Coordinates of C-alpha atoms in Angstrom, one line a residue:
Chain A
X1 CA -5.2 -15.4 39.4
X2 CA -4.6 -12.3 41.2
X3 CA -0.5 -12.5 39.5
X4 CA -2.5 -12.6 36.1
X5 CA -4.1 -9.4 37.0
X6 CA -1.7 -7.8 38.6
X7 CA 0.4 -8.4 35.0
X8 CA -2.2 -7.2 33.1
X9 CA -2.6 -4.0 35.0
X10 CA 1.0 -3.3 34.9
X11 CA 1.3 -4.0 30.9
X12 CA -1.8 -2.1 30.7
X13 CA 0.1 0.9 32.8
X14 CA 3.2 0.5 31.0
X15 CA 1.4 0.8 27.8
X16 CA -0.5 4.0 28.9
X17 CA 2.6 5.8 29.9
X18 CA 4.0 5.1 27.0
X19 CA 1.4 5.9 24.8
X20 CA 1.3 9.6 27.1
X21 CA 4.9 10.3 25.7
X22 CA 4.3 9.2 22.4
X23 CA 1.5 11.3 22.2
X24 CA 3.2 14.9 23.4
X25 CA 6.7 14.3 21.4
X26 CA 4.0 14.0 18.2
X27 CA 2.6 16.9 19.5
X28 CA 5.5 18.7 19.8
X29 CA 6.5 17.6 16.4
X30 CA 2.9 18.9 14.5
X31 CA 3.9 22.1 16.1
X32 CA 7.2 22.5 14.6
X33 CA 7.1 24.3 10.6
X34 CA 10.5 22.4 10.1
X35 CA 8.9 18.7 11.1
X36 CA 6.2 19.6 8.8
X37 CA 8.2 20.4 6.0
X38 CA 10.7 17.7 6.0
X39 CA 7.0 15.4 6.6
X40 CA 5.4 16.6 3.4
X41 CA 9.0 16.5 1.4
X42 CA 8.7 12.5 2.5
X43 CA 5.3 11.9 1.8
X44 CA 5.9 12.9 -2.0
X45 CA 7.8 9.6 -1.7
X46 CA 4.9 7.5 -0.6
X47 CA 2.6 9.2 -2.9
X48 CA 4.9 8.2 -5.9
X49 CA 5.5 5.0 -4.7
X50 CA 1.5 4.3 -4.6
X51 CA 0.8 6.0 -8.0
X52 CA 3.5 3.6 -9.2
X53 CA 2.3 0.5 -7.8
X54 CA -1.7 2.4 -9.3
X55 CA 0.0 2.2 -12.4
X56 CA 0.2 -1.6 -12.6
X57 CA -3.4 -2.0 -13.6
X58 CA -5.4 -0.8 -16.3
X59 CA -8.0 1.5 -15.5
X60 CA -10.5 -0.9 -14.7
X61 CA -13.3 0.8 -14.9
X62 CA -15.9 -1.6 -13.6
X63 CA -14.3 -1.5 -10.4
X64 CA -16.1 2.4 -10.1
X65 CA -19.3 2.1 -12.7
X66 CA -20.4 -1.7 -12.0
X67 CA -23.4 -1.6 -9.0
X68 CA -22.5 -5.1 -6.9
X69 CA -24.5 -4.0 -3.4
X70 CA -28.4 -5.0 -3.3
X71 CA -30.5 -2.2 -3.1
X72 CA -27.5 0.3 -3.2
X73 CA -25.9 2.3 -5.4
X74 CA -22.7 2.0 -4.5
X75 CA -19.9 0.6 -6.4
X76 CA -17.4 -2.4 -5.7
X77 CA -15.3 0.6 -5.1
X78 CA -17.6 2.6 -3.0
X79 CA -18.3 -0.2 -1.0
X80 CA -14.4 -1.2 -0.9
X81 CA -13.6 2.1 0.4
X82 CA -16.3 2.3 3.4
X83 CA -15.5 -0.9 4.8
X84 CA -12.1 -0.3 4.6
X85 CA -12.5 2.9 6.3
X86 CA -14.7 1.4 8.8
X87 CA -12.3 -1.4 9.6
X88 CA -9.5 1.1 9.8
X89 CA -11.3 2.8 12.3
X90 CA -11.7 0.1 14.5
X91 CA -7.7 -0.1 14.2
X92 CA -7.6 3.6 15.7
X93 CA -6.9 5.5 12.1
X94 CA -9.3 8.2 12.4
X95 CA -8.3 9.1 16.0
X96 CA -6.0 10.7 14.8
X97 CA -6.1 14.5 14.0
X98 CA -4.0 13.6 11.1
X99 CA -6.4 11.3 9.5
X100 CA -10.2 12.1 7.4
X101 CA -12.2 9.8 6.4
X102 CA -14.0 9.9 2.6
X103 CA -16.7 8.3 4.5
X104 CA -16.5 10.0 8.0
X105 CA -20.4 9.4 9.1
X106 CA -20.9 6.5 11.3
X107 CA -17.7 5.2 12.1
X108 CA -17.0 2.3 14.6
X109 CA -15.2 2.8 17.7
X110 CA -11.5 2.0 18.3
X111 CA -10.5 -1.4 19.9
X112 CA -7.5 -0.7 21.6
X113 CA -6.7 2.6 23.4
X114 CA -5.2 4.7 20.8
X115 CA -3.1 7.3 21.7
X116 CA -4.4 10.1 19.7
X117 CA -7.2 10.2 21.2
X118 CA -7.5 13.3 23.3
X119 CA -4.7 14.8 21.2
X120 CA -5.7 18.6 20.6
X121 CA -3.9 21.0 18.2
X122 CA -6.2 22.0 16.4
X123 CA -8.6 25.2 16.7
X124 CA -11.7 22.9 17.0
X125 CA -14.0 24.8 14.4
X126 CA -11.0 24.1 11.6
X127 CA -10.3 20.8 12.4
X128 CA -13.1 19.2 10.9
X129 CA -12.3 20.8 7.3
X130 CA -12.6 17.9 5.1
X131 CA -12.1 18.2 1.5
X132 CA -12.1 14.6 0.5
X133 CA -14.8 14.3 -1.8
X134 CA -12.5 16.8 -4.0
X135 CA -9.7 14.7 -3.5
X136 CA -11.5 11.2 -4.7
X137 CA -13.4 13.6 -7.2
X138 CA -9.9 14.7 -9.1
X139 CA -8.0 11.4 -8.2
X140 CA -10.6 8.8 -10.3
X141 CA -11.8 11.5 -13.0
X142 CA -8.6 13.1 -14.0
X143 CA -5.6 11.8 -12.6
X144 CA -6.6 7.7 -12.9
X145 CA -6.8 8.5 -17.1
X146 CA -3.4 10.0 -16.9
X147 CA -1.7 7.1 -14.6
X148 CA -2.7 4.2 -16.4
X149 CA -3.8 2.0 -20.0
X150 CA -7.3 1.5 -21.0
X151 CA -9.0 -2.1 -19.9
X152 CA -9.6 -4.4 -17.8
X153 CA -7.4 -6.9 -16.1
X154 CA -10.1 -7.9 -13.3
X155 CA -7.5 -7.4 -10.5
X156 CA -10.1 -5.8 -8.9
X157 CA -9.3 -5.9 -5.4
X158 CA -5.5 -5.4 -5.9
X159 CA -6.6 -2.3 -7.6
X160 CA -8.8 -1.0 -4.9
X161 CA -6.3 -1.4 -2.3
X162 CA -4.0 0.4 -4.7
X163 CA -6.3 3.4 -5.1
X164 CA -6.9 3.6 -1.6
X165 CA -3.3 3.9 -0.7
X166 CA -3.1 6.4 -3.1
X167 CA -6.0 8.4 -1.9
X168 CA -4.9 8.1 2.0
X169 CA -1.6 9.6 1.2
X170 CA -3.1 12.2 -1.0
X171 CA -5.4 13.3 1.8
X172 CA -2.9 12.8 4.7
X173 CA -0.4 15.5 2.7
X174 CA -3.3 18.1 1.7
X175 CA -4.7 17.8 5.6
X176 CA -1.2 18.7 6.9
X177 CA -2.5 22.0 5.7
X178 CA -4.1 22.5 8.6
X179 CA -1.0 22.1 11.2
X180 CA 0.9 24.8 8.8
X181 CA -1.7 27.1 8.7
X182 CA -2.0 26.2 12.6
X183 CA 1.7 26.7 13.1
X184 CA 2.5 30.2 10.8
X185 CA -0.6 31.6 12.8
X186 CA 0.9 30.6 15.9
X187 CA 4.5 32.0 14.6
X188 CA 3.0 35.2 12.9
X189 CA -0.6 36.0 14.2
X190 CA -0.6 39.5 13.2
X191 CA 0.5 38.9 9.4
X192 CA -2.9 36.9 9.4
X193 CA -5.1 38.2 11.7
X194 CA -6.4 41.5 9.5
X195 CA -7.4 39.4 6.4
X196 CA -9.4 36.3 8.4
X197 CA -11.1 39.2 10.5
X198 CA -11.9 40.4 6.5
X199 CA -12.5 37.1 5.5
X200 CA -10.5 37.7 2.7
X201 CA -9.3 34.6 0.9
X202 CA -7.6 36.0 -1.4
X203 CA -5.7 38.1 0.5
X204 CA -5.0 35.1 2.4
X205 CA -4.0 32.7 -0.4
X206 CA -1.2 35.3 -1.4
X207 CA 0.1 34.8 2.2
X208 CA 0.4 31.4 1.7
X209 CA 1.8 31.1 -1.8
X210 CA 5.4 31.0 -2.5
X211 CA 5.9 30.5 -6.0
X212 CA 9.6 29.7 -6.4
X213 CA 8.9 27.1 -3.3
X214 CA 6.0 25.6 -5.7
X215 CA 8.3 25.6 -8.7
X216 CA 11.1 23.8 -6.8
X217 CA 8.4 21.3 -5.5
X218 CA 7.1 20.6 -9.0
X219 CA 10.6 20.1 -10.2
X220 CA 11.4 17.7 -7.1
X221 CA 8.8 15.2 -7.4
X222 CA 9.5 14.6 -10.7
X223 CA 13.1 13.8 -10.2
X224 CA 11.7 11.9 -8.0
X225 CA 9.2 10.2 -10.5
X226 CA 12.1 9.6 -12.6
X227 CA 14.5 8.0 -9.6
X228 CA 11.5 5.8 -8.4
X229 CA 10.1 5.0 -11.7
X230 CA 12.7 3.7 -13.7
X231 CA 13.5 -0.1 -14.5
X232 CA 16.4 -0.8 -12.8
X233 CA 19.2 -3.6 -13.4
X234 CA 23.1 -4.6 -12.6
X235 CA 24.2 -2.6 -15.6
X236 CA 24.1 1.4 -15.7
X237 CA 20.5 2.6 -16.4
X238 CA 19.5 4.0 -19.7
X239 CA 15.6 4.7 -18.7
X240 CA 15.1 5.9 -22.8
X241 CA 12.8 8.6 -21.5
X242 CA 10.8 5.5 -19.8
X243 CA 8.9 5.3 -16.5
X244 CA 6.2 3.5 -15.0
X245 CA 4.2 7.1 -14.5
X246 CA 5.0 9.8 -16.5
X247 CA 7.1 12.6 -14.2
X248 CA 5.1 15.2 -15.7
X249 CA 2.0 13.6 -14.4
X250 CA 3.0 13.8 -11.1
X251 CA 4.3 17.5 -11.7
X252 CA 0.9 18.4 -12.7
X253 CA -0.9 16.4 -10.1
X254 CA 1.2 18.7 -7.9
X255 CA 0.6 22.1 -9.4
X256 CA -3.2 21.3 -10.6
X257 CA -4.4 19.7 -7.3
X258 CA -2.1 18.9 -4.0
X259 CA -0.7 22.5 -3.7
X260 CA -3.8 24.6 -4.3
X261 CA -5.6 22.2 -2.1
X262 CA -3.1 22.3 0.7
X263 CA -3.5 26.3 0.2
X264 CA -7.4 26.1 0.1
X265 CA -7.5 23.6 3.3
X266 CA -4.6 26.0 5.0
X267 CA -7.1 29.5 4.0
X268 CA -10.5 27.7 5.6
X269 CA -8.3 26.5 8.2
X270 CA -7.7 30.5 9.0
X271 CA -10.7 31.3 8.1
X272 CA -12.5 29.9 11.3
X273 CA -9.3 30.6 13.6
X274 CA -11.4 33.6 14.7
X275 CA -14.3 31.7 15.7
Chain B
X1 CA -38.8 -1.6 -18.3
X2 CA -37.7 -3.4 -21.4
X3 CA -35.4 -0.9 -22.5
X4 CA -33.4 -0.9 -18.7
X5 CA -33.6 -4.9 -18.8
X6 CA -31.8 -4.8 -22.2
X7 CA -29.6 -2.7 -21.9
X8 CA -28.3 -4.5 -18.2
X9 CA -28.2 -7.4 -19.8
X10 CA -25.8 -5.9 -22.9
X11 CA -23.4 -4.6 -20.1
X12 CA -23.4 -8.0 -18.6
X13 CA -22.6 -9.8 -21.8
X14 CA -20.0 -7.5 -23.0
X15 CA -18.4 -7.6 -19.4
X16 CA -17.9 -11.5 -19.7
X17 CA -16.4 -10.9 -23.0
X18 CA -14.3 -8.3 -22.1
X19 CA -13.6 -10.9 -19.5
X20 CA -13.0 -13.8 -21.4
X21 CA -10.3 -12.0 -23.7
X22 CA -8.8 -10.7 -20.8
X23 CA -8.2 -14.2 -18.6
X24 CA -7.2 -16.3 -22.0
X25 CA -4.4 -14.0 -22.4
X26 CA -3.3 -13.6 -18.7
X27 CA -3.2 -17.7 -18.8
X28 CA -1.1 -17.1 -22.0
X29 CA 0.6 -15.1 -20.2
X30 CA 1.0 -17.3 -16.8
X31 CA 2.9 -19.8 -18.9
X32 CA 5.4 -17.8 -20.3
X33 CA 8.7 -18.0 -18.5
X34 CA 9.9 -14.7 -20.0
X35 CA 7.0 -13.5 -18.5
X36 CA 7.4 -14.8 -14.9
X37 CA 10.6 -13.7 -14.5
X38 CA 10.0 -10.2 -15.9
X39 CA 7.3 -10.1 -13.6
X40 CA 9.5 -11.4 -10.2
X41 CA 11.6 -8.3 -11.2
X42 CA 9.0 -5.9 -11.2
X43 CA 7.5 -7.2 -8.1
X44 CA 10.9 -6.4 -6.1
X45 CA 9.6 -2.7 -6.3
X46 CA 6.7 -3.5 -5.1
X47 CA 8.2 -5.2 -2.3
X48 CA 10.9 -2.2 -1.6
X49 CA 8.1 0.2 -1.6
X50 CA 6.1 -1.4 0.9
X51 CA 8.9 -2.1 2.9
X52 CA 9.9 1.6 2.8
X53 CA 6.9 2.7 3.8
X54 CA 6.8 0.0 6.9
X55 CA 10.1 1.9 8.0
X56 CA 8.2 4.9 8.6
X57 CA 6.7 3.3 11.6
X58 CA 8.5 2.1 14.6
X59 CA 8.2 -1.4 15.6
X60 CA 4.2 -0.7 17.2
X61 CA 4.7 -4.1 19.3
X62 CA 1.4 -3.6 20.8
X63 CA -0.6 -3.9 17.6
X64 CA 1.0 -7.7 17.3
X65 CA 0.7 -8.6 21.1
X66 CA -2.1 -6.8 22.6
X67 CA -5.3 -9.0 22.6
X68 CA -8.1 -6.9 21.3
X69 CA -11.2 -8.7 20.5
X70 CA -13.6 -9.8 23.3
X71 CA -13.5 -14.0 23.7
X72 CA -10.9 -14.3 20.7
X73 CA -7.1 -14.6 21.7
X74 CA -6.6 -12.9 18.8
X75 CA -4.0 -9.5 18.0
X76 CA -5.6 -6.5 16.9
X77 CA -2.9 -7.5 13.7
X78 CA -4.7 -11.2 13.4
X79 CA -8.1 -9.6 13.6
X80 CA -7.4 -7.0 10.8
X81 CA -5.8 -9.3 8.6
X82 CA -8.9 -11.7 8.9
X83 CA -11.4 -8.9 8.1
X84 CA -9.1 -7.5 5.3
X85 CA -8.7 -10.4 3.6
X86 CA -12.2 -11.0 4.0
X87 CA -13.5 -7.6 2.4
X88 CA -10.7 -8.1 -0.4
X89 CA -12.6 -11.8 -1.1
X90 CA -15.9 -10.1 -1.3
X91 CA -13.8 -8.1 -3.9
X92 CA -12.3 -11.0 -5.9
X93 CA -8.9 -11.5 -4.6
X94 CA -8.7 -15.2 -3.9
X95 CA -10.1 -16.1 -7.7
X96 CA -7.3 -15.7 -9.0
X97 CA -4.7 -18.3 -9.2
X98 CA -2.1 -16.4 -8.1
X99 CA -3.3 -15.1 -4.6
X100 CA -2.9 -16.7 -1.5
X101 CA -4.8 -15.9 1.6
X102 CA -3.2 -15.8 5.5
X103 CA -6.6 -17.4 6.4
X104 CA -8.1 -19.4 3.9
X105 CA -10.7 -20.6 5.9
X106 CA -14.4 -19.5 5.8
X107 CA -13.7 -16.2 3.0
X108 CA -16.5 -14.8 1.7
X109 CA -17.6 -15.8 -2.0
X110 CA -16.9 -12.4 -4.4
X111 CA -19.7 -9.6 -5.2
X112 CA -18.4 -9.1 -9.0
X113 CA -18.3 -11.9 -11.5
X114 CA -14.2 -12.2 -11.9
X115 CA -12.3 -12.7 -14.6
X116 CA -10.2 -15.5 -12.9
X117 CA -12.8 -18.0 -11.6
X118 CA -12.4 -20.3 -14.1
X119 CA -8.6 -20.3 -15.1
X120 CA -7.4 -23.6 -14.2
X121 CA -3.4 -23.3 -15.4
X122 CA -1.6 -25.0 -12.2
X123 CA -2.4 -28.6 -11.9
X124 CA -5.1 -29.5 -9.1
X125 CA -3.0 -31.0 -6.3
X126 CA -0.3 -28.5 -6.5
X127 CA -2.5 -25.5 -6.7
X128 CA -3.4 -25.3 -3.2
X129 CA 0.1 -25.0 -1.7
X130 CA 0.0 -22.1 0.8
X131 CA 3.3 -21.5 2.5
X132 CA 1.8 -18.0 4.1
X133 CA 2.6 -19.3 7.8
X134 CA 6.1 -19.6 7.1
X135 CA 5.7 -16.1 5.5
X136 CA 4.4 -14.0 8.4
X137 CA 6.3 -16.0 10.7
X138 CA 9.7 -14.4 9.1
X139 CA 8.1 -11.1 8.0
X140 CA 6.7 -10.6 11.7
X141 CA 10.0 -12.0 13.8
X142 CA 12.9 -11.7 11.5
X143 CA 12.3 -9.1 8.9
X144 CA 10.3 -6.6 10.9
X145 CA 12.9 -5.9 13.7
X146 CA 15.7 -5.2 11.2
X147 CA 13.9 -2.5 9.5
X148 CA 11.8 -0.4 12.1
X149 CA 13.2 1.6 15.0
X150 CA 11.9 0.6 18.7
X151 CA 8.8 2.5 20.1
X152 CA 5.4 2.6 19.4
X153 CA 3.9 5.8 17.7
X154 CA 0.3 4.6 18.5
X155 CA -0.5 4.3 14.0
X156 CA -1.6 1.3 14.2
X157 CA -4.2 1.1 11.4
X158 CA -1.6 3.1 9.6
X159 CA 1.3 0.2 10.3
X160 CA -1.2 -2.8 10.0
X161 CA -2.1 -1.5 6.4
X162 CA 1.7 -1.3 5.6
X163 CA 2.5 -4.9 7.3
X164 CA -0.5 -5.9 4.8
X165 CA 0.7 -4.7 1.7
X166 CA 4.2 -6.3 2.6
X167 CA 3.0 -9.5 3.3
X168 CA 0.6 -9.8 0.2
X169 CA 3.3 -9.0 -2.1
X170 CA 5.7 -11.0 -0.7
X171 CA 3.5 -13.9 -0.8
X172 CA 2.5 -12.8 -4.1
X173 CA 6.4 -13.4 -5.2
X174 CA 6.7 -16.4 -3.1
X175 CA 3.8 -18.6 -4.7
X176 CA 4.4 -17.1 -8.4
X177 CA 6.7 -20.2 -7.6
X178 CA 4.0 -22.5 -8.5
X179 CA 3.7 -20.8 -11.9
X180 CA 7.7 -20.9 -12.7
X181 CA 7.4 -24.9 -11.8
X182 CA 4.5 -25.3 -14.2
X183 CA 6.6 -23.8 -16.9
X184 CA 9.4 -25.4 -16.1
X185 CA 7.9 -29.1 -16.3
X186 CA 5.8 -28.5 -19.3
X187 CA 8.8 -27.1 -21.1
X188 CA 11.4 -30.4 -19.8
X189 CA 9.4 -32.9 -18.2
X190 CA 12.4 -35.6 -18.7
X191 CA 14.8 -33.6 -16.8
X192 CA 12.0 -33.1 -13.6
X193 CA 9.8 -36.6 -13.4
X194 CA 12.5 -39.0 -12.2
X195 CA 12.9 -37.0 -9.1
X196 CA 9.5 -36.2 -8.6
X197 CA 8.7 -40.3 -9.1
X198 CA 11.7 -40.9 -6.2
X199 CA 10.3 -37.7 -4.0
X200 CA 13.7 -36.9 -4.5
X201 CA 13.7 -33.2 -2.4
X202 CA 17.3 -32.6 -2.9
X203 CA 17.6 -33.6 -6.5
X204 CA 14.7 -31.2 -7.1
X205 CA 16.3 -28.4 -5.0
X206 CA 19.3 -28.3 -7.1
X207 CA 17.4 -28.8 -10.3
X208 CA 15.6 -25.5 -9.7
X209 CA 19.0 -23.8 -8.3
X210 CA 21.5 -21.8 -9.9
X211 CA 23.5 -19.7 -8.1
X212 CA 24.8 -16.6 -10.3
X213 CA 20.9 -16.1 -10.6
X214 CA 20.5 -16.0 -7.2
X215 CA 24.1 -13.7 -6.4
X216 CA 22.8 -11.1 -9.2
X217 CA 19.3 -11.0 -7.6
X218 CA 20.7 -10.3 -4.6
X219 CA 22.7 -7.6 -5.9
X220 CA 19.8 -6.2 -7.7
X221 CA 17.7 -5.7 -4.9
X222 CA 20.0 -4.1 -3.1
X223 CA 20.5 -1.6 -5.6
X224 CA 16.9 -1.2 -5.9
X225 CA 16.8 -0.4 -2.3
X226 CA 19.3 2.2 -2.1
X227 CA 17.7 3.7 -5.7
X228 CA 14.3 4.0 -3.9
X229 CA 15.5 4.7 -0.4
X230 CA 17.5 7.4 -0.7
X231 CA 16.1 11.1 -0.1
X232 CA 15.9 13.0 -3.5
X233 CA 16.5 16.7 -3.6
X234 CA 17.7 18.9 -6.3
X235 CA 20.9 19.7 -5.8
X236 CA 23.0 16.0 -6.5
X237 CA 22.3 13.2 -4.4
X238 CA 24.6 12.5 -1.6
X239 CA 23.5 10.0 0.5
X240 CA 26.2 9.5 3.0
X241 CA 25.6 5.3 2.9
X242 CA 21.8 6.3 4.5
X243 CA 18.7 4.6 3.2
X244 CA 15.3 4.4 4.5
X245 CA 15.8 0.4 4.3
X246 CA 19.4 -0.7 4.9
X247 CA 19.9 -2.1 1.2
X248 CA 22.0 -5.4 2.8
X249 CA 19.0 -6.5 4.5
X250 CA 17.0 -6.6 1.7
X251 CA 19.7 -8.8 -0.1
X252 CA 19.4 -10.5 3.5
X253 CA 15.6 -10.9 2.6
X254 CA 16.0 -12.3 -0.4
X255 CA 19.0 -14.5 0.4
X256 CA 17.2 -16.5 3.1
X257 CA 13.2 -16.4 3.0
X258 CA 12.0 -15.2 -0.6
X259 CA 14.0 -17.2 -2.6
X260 CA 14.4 -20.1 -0.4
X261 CA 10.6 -20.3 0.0
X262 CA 10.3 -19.8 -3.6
X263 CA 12.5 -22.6 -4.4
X264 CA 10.7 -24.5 -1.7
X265 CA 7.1 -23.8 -3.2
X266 CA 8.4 -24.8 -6.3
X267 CA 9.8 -28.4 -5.3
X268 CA 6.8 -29.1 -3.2
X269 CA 4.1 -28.1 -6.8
X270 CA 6.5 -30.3 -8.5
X271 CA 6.3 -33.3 -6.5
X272 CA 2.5 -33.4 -6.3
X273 CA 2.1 -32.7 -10.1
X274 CA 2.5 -36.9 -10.6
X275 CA -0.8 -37.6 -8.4

C-alpha cells in the first residue's frame, strides 16, 4: 500500500516538474515575434487542410437551420459545438491562453492538471478579447457557400466535426493576435504608446499593417491551396486548373477576414494595454 | 397555429425526400467498385492530414496513461473518445453503414432523422465486423511513436482531437473493406463461394491480393506525404528530404496495418456472407 502511494506521488511529482518546463519554454516561445511568425505561417497549413477535408460535404444546410433540442433553439450544430466545447474543456483546451471558446460561459473544469493553467502573458484586461461570434458569423454565411456544392449528403456529424476543426484553427490564428500585439509592444512601447493613450485605432491599424507582407501572405496560401489541393498520383500531376477548394477562396478568406481580424484583435489588444 | 403546423410539417416531408434521393444514390454509389476505390484514394489525404497535424504535438504520454475519472480506470484519451463518439451518435454518425464506433456499446440514439438509417447494402452477418481494437492498438503503440517527438506540451484536448480524427478515418478506410467485398462477390460469386463454403482463410487472402496494387499504393502515399508535408513558401521548394511526416512511414503504415486490416476485414465479411 504505502509503495503504491509512494509511486503515485513520485509520477505525480515527475509530471508536475515536467509540466513546470513545458510551461516556461511555451512561454518563452509566445514571447518571441520569430516563433509567432513561423506559428501562423504553419497554421495556414492546418487551416487548408481542414477547409479541404470541409469541402468533402455539401453544404448541408440542415445541420445549421433544423431545431433538434426540446425547448431550445439551438441547432444540431449549435448544440454539436457546445458540447464539444464543453468536453474539450474538461480535456484542458481552454486553459490555455491560446484557446477561446464560441461558447465560453459555463465551462466545466479540467480533469487533469493542465499545464497552462497559471500561465500569464497576457495584459489581463486584453486577454479576454474574444471575437468568435465574428469568426463563426463569416465562416457558415460566406465562406461555407464558397467552399462547397449545394445539398445534402446527411453526413451530419462528419460535417460538424469538420466545421469545427475549421473554426478552432481559424480562431487559434486570429487570437495569436494578441501575443503580437503583446510582443511588438513589448519590443517598441513608444511607437504604440501615443496612439492607445489617443485611442486611436486607426492610427493604430496603420502600425500594424504591412501591405506587401499581406500581399505575400495572400499569394502563399494559395500556392499552398494548389500544393495541398490537388489529386495526386504515380504519374506527373496535370491538376487542369482543379482543386478540392478553389485557391482564390482561400486568398480571399485571407485578405476579407483572417488578416483584418488578426489586425482588429491585435488594435483592441493595445487598446486596453493602458488599463 | 395552423399556418406554423403546416408549414413544419412541409419542411419535414421535403427533408425525408431530400433524404430519400440522397441515400438511394449513396447506396448506388456504395456498390460501385470504381467508386470505392476512387474514394480509398481520396481518403489517403484525409489520413495524411490528420496525421500531419498529430505531428505537431509531441507524444503527450500522460493523456494515454494518466487515469482521470474518479472510480473508472479509464485515460483521460478512453474517456474522451467515449464521450465524443457519444455526442457524434446523438449527431448521426453510427447510422450510417460505413462508420464504426471504438465503443459500440450503450451510444446514444440520433437527434436528427438520418439519411442512412435504413440503407441496408452489406449483408446482415457481415455488417457488424468491427476491427477498431486492432486499430487503436497499432495507431496508439506503433504508429504514434514514429511520428511525434518525446515530451509532453500539456495540449491535450488539442492532441486527443487530432488522435480522433486519425483514428476515425483510418477506420473509415479500414471497414470501407466490407463494401469492396460486397462488390466483389456480387460481381463473381463463382470465383469467392468455394472458399468461403471451405472457410478457406488463405485462399480468400490471395483472392483479394494483388501485389503491384499494393507496391503502387505504397508509393502513392508516400508521395502524398511528402506533397502535403513539405513547408511551402514562395520562392521554389527545397525541402532538404524534410517532411512533417517521414513519407516512408506512411508507406510503413499502409504496408502493414491499413491494408492488411483491410484485406482482413474483407475475408472475414466474406466468409460470413454464406450464413
Amino acid at each position: 500500500m504505502f509503495r503504491i502511494f509512494n509511486s503515485a506521488v513520485l509520477t505525480f511529482i515527475l509530471i508536475s516538474v515536467v509540466c513546470k518546463m513545458a510551461q516556461s519554454a511555451r512561454i518563452d516561445e509566445l514571447l518571441n515575434l520569430d516563433y509567432l511568425r513561423k506559428s501562423l505561417v504553419r497554421q495556414e497549413d492546418t487551416i487548408i487542410f481542414y477547409l479541404i477535408e470541409r469541402a468533402k460535404y455539401p453544404r448541408n444546410l440542415a445541420l445549421y437551420e433544423e431545431k433538434c433540442v426540446p425547448e431550445s433553439s439551438d441547432s444540431l450544430f449549435d448544440f454539436f459545438l457546445k458540447e464539444s466545447e464543453a468536453l474539450q474543456a474538461k480535456a484542458g483546451r481552454y486553459t490555455s491562453p491560446e484557446e477561446n471558446a464560441f461558447f465560453p460561459d459555463k465551462l466545466p473544469a479540467p480533469l487533469l492538471q493542465s499545464l497552462n493553467s497559471s500561465t500569464q502573458i497576457l495584459h489581463p484586461a486584453g486577454a479576454s478579447i474574444n471575437v468568435n461570434d465574428k469568426i463563426s458569423h463569416f465562416y457558415l454565411k460566406k465562406l461555407l457557400p464558397l467552399i462547397t456544392s449545394e445539398g445534402d449528403d446527411g453526413n451530419y456529424a462528419a460535417t460538424a466535426v469538420s466545421d469545427l476543426d475549421c473554426l478552432q484553427a481559424l480562431s487559434r490564428r486570429i487570437h495569436l493576435g494578441k501575443f503580437v500585439a503583446e510582443v511588438k509592444f513589448r519590443d517598441a512601447p513608444a511607437d504604440y504608446t501615443p496612439a492607445v493613450h489617443a485611442k486611436n485605432r486607426e492610427a493604430l491599424m496603420e502600425l500594424l499593417t504591412f501591405p506587401s507582407v499581406e500581399k505575400a501572405i495572400k499569394k502563399r496560401v494559395a500556392k499552398k491551396a494548389m500544393i495541398f489541393g490537388q489529386d495526386v498520383d504515380l504519374q506527373e500531376n496535370d491538376t487542369n486548373g482543379k482543386y478540392k477548394v478553389n485557391p482564390s477562396v482561400v486568398s480571399q478568406l485571407y485578405e476579407e477576414w483572417v488578416m483584418p481580424l488578426t489586425k482588429f484583435v491585435e488594435v483592441e489588444y493595445l487598446l486596453r494595454h493602458l488599463e
